[in-house]
XYZ file of C-alpha atoms in Angstrom:
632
model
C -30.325 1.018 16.751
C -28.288 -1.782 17.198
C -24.581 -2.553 19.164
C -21.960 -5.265 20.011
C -20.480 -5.982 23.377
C -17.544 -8.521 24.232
C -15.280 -8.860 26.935
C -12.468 -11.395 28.396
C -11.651 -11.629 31.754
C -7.697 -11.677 33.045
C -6.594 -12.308 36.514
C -8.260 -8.752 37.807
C -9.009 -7.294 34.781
C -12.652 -7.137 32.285
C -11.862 -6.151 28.545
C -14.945 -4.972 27.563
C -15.604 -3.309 23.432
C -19.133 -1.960 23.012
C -20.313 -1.072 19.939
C -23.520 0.777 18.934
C -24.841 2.883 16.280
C -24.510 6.123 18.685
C -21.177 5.354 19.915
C -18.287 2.607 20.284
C -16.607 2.364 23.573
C -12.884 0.392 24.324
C -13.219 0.255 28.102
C -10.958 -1.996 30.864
C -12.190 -2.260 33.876
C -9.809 -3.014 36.490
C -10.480 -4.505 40.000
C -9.016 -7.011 42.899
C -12.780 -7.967 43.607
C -12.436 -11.128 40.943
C -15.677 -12.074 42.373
C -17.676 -8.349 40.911
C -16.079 -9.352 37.222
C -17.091 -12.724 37.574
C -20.626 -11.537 38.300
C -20.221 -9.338 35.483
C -19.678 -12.099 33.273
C -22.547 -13.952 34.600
C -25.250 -11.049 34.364
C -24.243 -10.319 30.720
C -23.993 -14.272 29.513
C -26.962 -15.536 31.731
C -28.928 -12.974 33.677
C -29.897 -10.496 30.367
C -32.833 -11.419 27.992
C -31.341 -13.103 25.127
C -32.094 -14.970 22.392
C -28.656 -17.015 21.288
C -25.619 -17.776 23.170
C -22.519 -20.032 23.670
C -19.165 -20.242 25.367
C -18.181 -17.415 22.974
C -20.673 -15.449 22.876
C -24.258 -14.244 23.594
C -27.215 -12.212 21.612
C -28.762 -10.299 24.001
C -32.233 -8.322 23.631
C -32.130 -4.972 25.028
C -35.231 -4.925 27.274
C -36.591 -4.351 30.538
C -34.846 -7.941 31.897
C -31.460 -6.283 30.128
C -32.252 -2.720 31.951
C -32.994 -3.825 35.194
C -29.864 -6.608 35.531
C -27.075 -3.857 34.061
C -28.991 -1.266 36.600
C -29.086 -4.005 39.832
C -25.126 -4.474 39.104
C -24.448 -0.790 38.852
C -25.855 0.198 41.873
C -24.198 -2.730 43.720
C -20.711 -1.515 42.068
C -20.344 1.551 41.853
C -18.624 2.619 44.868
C -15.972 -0.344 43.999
C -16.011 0.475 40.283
C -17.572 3.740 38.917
C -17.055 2.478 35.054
C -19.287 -0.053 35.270
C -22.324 2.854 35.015
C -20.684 2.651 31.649
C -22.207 -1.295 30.750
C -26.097 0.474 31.931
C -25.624 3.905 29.443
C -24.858 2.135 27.431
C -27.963 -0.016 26.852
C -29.894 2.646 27.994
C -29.028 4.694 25.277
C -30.378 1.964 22.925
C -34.176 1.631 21.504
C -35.807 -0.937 23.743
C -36.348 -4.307 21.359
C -32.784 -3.781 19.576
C -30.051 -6.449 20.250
C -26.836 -6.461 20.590
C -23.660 -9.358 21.051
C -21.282 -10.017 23.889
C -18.659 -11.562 22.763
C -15.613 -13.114 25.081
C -12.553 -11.967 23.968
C -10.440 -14.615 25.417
C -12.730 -17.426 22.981
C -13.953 -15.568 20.250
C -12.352 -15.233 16.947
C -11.893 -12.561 14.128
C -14.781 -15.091 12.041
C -17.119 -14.770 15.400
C -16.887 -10.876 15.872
C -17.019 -10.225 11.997
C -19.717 -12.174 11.714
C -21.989 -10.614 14.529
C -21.052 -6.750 12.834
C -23.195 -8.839 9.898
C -26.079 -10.239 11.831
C -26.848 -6.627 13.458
C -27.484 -5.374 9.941
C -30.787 -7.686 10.220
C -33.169 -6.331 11.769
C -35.553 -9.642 12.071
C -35.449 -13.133 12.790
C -33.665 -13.557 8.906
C -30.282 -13.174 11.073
C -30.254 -16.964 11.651
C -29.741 -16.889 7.736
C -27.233 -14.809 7.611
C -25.175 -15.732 10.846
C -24.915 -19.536 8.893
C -23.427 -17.621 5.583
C -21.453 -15.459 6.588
C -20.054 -17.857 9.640
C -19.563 -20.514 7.557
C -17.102 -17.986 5.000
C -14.892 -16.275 7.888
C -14.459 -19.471 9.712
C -13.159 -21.365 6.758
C -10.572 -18.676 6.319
C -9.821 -18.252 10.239
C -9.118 -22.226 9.858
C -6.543 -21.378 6.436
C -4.911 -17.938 7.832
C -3.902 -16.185 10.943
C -6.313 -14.044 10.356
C -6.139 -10.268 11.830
C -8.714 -7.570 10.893
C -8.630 -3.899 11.998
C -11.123 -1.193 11.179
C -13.797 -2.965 10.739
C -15.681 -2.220 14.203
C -14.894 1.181 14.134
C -12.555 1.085 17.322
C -9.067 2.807 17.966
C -6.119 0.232 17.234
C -2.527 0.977 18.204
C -0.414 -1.562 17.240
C 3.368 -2.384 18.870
C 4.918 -1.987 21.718
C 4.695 1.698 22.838
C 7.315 1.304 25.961
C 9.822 -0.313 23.654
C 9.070 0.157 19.789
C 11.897 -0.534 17.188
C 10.731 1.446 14.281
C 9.291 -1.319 11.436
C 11.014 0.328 8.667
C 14.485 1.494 9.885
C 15.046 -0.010 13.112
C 15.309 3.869 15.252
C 14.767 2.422 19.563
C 15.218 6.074 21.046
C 11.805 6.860 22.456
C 11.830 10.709 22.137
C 11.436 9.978 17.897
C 8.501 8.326 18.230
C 6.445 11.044 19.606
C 4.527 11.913 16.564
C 1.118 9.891 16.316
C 1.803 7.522 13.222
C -1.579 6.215 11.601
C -1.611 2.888 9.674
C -3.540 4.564 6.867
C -3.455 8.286 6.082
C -5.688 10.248 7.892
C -6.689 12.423 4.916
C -8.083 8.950 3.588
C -10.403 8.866 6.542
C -8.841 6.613 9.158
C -9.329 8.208 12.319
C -8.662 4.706 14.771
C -5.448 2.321 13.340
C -2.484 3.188 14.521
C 1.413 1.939 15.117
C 3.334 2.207 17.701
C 6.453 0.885 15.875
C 6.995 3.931 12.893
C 9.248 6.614 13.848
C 9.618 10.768 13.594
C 11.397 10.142 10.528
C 10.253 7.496 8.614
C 6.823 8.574 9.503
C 7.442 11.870 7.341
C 9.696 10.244 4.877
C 7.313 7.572 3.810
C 4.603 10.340 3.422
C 5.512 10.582 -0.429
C 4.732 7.062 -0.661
C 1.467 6.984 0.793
C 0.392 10.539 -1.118
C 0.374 8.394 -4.480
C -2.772 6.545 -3.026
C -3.902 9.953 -1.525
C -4.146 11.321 -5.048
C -5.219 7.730 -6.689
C -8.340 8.178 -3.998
C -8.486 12.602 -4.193
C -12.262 11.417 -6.781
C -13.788 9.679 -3.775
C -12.489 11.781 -1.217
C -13.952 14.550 -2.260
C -17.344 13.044 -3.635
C -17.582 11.590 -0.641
C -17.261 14.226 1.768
C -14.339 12.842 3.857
C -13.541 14.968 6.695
C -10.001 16.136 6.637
C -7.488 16.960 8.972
C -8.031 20.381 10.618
C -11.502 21.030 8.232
C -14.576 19.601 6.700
C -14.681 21.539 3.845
C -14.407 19.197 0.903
C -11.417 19.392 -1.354
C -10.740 21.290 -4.650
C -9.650 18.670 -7.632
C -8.877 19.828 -10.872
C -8.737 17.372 -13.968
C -8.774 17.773 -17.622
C -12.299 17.539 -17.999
C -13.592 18.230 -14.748
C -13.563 20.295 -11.377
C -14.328 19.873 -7.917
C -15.256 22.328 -5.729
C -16.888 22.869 -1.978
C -20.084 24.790 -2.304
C -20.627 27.630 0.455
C -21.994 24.584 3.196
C -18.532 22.469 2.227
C -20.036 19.867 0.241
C -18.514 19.132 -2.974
C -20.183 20.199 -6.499
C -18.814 18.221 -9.588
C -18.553 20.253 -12.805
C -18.472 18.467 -16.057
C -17.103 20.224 -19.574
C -19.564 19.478 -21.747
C -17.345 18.831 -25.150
C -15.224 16.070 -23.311
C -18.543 13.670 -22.978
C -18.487 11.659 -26.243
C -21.604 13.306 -28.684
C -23.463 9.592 -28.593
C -24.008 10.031 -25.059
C -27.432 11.508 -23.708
C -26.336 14.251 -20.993
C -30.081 13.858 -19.956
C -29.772 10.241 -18.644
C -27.632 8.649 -16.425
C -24.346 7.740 -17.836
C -20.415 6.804 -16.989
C -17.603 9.462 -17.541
C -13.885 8.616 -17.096
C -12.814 11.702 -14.779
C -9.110 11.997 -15.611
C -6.945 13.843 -13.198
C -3.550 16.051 -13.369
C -1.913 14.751 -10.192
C 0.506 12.861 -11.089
C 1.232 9.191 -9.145
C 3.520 5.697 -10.013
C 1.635 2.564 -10.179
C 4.490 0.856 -7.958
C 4.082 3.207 -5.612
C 0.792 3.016 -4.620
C 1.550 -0.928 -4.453
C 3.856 0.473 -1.736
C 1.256 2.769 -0.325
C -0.767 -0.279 0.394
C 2.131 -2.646 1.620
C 3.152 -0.246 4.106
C -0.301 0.036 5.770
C 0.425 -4.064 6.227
C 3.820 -3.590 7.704
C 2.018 -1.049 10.197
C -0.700 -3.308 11.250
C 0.833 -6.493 10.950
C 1.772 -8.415 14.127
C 5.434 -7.695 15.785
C 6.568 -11.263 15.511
C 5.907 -11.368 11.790
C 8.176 -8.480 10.739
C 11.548 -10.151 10.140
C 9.620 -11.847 7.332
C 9.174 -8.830 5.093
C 13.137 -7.219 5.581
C 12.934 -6.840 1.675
C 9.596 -5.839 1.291
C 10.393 -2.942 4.081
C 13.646 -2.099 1.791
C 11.501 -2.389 -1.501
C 9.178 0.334 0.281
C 11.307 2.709 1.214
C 14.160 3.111 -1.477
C 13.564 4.284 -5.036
C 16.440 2.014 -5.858
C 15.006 -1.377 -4.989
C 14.283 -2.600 -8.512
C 11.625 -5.578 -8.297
C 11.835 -7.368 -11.947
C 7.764 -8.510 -11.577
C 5.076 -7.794 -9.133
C 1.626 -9.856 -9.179
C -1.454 -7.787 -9.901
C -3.866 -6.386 -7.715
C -7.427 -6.993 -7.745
C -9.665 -3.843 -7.400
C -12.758 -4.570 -6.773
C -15.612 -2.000 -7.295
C -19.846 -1.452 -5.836
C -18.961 -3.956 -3.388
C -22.545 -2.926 -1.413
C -21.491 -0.832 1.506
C -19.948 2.119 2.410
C -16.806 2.364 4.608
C -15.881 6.335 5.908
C -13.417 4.636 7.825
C -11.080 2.355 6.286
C -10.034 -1.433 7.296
C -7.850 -3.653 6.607
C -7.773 -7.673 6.376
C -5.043 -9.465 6.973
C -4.136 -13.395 6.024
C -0.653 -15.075 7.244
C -0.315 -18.119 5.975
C 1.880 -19.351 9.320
C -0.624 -22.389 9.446
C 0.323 -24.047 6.129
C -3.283 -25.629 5.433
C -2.894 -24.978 2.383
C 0.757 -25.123 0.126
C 0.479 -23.295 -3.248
C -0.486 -20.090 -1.152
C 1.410 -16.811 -0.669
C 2.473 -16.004 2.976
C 0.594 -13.238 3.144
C -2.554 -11.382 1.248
C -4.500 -8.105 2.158
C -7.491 -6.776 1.166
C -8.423 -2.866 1.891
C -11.746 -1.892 1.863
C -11.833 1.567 1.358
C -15.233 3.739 0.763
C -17.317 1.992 -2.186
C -14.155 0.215 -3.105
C -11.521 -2.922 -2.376
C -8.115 -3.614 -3.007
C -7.205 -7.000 -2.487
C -3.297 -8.141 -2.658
C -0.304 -10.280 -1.807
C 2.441 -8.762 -0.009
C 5.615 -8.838 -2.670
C 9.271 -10.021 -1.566
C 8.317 -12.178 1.519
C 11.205 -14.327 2.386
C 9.133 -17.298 2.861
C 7.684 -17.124 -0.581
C 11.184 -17.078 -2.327
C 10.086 -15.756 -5.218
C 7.231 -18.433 -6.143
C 4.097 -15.731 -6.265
C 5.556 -13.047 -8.395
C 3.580 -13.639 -11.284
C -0.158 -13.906 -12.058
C 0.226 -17.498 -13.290
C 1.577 -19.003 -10.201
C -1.330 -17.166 -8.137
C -4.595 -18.446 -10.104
C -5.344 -21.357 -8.043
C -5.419 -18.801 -4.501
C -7.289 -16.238 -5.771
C -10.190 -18.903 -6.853
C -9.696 -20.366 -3.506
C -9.627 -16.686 -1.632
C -13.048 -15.160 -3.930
C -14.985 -18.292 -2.930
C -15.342 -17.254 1.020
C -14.637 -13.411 -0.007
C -17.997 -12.109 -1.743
C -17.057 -9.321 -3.864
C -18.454 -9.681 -7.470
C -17.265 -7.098 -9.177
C -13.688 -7.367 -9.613
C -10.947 -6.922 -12.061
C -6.731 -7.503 -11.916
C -4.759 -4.199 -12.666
C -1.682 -4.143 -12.775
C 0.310 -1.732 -10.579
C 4.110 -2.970 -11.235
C 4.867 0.120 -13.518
C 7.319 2.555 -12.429
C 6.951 5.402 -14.661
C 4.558 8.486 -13.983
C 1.086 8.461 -14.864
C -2.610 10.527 -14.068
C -4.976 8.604 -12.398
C -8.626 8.385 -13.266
C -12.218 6.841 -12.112
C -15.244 5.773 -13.443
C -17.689 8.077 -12.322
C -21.284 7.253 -12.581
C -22.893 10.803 -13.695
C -26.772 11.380 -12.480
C -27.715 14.453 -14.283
C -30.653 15.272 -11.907
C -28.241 15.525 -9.369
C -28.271 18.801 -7.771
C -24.506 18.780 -6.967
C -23.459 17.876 -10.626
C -23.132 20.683 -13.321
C -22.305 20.109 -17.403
C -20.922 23.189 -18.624
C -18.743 24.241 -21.338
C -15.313 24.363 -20.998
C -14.804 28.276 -21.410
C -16.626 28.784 -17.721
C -14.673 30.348 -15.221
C -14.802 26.967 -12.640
C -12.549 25.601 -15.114
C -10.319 27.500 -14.591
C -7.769 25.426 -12.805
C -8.008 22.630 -15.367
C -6.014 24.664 -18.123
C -2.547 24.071 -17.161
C -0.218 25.410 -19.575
C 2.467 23.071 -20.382
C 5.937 24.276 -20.717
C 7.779 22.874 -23.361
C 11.541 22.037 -22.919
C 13.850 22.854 -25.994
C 15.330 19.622 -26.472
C 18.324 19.210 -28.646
C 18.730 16.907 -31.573
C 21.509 15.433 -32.367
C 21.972 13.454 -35.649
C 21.036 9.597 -36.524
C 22.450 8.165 -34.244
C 25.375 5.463 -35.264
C 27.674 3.156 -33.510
C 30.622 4.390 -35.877
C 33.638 5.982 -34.337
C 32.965 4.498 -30.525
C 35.804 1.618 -29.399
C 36.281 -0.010 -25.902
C 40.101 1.556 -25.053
C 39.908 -0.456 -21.445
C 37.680 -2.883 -19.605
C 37.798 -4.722 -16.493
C 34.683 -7.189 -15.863
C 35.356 -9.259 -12.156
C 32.781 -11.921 -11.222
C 33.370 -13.436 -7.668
C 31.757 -16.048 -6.216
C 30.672 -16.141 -2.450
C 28.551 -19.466 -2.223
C 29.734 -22.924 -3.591
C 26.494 -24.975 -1.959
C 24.031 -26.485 -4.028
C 21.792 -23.628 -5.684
C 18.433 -25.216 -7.560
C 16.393 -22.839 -9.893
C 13.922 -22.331 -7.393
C 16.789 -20.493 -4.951
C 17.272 -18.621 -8.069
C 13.638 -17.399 -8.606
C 14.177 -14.866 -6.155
C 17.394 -13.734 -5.417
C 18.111 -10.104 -3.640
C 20.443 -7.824 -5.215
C 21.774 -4.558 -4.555
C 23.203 -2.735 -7.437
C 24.681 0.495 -7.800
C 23.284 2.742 -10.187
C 25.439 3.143 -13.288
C 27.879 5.871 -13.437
C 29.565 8.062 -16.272
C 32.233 9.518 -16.038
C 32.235 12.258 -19.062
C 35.641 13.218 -20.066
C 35.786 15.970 -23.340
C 39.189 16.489 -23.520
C 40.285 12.816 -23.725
C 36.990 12.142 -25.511
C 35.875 9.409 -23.723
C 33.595 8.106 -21.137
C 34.141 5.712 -18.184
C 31.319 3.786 -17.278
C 31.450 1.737 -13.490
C 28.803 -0.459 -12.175
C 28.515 -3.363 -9.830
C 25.803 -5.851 -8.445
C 25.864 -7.513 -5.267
C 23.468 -11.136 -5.221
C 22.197 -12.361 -2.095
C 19.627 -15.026 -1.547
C 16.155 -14.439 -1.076
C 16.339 -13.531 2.774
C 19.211 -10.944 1.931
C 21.460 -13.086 4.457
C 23.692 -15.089 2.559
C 25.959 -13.543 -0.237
C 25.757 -15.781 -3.952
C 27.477 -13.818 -6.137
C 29.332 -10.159 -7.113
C 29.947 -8.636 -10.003
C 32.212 -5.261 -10.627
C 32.459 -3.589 -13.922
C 34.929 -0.675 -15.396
C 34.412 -0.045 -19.418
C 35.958 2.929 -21.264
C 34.718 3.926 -23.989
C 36.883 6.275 -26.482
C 35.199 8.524 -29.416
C 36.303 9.583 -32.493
C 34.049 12.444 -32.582
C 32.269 13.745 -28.799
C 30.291 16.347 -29.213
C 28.490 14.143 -32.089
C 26.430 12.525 -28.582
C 27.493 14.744 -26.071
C 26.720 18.649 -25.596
C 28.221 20.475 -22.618
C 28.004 24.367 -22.635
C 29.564 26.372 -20.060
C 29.785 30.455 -19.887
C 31.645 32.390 -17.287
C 30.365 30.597 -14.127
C 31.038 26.887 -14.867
C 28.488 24.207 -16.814
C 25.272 25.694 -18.159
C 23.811 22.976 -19.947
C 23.967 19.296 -20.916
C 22.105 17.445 -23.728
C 23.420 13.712 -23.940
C 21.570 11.221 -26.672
C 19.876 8.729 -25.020
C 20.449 6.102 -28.185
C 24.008 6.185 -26.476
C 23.263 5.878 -23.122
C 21.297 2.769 -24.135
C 24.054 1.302 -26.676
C 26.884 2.038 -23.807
C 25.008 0.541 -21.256
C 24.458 -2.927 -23.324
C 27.882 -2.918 -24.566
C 29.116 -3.399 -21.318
C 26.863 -5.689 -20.052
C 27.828 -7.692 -23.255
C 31.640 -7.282 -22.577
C 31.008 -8.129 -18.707
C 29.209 -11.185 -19.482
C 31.975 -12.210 -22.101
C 35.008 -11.605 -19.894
C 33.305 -13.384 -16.679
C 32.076 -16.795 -18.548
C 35.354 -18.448 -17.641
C 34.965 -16.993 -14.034
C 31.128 -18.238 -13.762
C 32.135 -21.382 -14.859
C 31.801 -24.155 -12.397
C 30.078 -21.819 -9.779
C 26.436 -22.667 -9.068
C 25.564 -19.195 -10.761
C 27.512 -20.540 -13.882
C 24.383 -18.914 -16.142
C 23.643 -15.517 -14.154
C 24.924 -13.815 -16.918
C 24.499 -9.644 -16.079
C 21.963 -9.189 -19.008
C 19.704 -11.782 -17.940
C 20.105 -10.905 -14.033
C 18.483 -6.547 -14.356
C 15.882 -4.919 -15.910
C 17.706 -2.605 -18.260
C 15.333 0.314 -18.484
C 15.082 0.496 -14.805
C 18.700 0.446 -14.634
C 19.604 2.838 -17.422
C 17.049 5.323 -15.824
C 19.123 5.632 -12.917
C 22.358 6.559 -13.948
C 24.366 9.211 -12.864
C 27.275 11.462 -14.844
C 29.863 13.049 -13.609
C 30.431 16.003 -16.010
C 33.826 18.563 -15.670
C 32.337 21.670 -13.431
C 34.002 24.167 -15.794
C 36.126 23.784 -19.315
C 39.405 21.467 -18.443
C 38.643 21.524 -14.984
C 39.490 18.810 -12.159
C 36.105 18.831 -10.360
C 33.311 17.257 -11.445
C 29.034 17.837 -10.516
C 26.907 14.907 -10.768
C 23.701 14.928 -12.694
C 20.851 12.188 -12.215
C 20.059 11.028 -15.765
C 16.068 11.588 -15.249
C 17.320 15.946 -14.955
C 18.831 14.940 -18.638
C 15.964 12.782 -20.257
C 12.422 13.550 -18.102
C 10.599 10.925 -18.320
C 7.368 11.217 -20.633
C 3.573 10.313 -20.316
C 0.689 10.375 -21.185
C -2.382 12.046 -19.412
C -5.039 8.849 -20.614
């Protein structure tokens, strides 16, 4: 049984964290007898057996010595200070021969604390050994970063200012919509101690369909690994495509197998790896926000106005990013952690120049996900690819141990199913192979419905012509722009819209783009664009049907969503050359400056209501043309 203790001392007031393998305790004592806490300190740093100390901190051996000094100080104390009985149960509680640290808050760093967790995993004098390695690893990267690490001690966090919080993600001050208690990471993931002060009513639900995409990404582990859940501790049911997961009568979980999805070379009577595939469905990108936004929670107050965009990028489905670096995920990293934390590095200090301003790592059950934060302002752009991040990630895996690792990339958009590796011990009592035809399976034949899609002929080009354009560029900034100010630049954009119009038999098609610079403070550029497009024959691309109550259906061809779409990017960047030219954006042409299927995929019509009418219903295009995927 082994525990931590540290403390600083302010004016009248003794910080004290204890840690132990029974319990953690976050205690302040508070007193106007500075004299008692400077005994305190003294009986704890000099008066208790110990083995190791300096002005940081001190290894103390829980013995008689340590018994009788915490007991001598209680009794003279108490009547002042009844929580300092707390310092005495504590060690009391503790086998007699076991250790444990006190470390002084007001001198110790993140490398010093981290680094004693370690040493108490030792149970003999081999912690000498490991206090040099793993020491010598958390100081070199306390030296690089501002380094901040919650979770790992297993004590409640709540970061922000709970008197005055400005929500982190949309600015709300009125204290009555903060009242809900926001945790950094989900508490269906586990986390039952980081919290933030600083995310409001709103944004706190909003933001939930963000952070469900890692929910389901993790719903394997959960489950497997028994993590208690809000309001129960029974584990979870999880259907896949080749596998269930249900709670046996006690709660536990009981993985069931279908027999003809393991591949025939495999011997079900050995150990061996299966790819459990899922049927929730999740974006990559999104869980890359999932795991930003438990930064922006955690992340010091002072630090926010750095990540405005990243914020922005987090919260709106309409914040197109053209590349995001991979994310390492790093797998049997050696321990187990119920309860989730979170590393962070700030690169405030500059030691070190071809370095992102900030990088996370999550360590998360048998897993880590390690990770720059995208769209920082002081980055302008310079670590959105892999390329430009090779040299830090050598430099951050030499003081981070993890050895197995692998980049995947998480920049994609589009639906998917997630999956895990899942190592399969067939003597297992709580795994079962069956065939597929038993009734737990049940829930993993989902019957697909099948929309009748309309085809329209091969599509050509023939019969379209441009009846009216008007393409304006304006420029807001006539200041020297280099290429690196134009590596990131922040734009908002519109999302294209269609105007369908059958009885002129033509479509207008608006869109417009507003540049900023990286910090999203000072305007570059604009662009507005109006194309019409006329037909010679309509319904050839377009289908509307409408019965007695208005518009029933619409089937548009996507080859001419696509062809519009590029057509008047083409025509913009034709008509606005002579505009551009001279301007320190004379080469942002429109095609180069948007990812096009991003863009197309979030257009909007505007179709008639009823046959001839004046009013007009929008329709997303994604209602029109769902996007497809694939389950592997």
């Amino acid at each position: 049984m082994i525990s931590t203790l540290y403390f600083s001392i302010s004016m009248d007031r003794l910080h004290i964290y204890l840690y132990s393998s029974k319990k953690n305790l976050d205690y302040t004592f508070i007193s106007s007898n500075k004299e008692m806490l400077h005994e305190i300190q003294k009986v704890l740093m000099c008066n208790c057996s110990f083995d190791f100390s300096n002005s940081s901190w001190v290894r103390i051996i829980n013995n008689e010595q340590t018994l009788l000094q915490l007991k001598t100080l209680e009794e003279k104390y108490e009547n002042q200070l009844m929580a300092i009985r707390k310092l005495y149960g504590f060690a009391n509680k503790l086998v007699k021969g076991d250790v444990f640290y006190c470390l002084f808050a007001d001198n110790c760093s993140i490398a010093e604390r981290k680094t004693a967790i370690e040493c108490l995993q030792i149970k003999n004098d081999n912690w000498r050994v490991i206090h040099n390695h793993v020491y010598g690893f958390q100081k070199q990267l306390d030296y690089l970063f501002e380094y901040h690490s919650y979770g790992f001690d297993g004590l409640k966090i709540y970061v922000g200012d709970r008197n005055h919080p400005v929500c982190r993600f949309c600015d709300e001050t009125e204290k009555k919509n903060f009242s809900n208690k926001a945790h950094a990471i989900g508490e269906s993931l586990g986390n039952k101690t980081l919290f933030c002060y600083e995310e409001c009513n709103k944004c706190n639900h909003t933001l939930n369909k963000i952070e469900d995409n890692f929910l389901r990404l993790m719903d394997i582990r959960r489950a497997m690994y028994h993590i208690n859940r809000k309001d129960t501790t029974t584990a979870p049911t999880i259907y896949g495509s080749n596998f269930a997961i249900l709670p046996s009568e006690k709660g536990s979980a009981e993985l069931y197998i279908m027999q003809e999805t393991i591949d025939s070379s495999v011997d079900i009577n050995k150990p061996f790896t299966i790819q459990l595939k899922q049927h929730s469905v999740l974006s990559d990108e999104k869980i890359y926000k999932a795991l930003a936004k438990m930064v922006i929670d955690l992340i010091p107050s002072n630090q926010i106005h750095h990540f405005k965009n990243t914020i922005e990028w987090i919260k709106s489905d309409c914040f197109f990013v053209d590349s995001l670096p991979n994310i390492w995920f790093c797998h049997n990293i050696g321990k187990m952690h119920r309860q989730p934390y979170l590393d962070i590095f700030i690169n405030s200090k500059q030691q070190i120049p071809d370095t992102p301003y900030c990088t996370a790592a999550l360590y998360i059950y048998d897993i880590a996900y390690i990770f720059v934060m995208p769209l920082v302002d002081v980055d302008s752009g310079m670590y959105k690819y892999n390329d430009s991040l090779k040299n830090h990630w050598q430099r951050m895996f030499s003081y981070i141990e993890l050895p197995h690792k692998e980049l995947q990339d998480f920049s994609e958009d589009r639906p998917c199913y997630p999956w895990a590796f899942w190592n399969i011990n067939p003597s297992n009592p709580h795994i079962h192979i069956l065939t597929q035809d038993h009734k737990v399976f049940d829930g993993c034949h989902r019957k697909k419905r099948n929309k009748e899609e309309v085809r329209f002929s091969k599509f050509s080009y023939n019969g379209i012509s441009i009846i009216n354009h008007n393409c304006n560029y304006r420029c807001h900034y006539n200041k020297i722009v280099t290429d690196e100010d134009l590596c990131d630049i922040t734009q908002h954009l519109t999302s294209p819209i269609w105007w369908l119009l059958p009885d002129d038999n033509s479509v207008e098609f608006h869109f417009s783009v507003d540049a900023n610079d990286t910090t999203d403070s000072i305007p570059f550029f604009s662009y507005v664009i109006n194309v019409k497009f006329k037909f010679a024959d309509f319904d050839k691309y377009i289908e509307l049907q409408y019965n007695k109550d208005g518009l029933n259906s619409v089937a548009i061809d996507w080859h001419l969503r696509d062809f519009l779409f590029n057509i008047a990017m083409s025509v913009c960047d034709y008509y606005t050359e002579p505009l551009r030219k001279g301007t320190p954006f004379e080469n942002c042409k429109m095609s180069m400056l948007i990812d096009d299927r991003r863009i197309i995929e979030s257009t909007e019509y505007f179709i008639p209501q009823t046959v001839g009418g004046a009013s007009f219903v929008k329709m997303p295009d994604k209602v029109i043309h769902p996007v497809c995927f694939e389950e592997n």
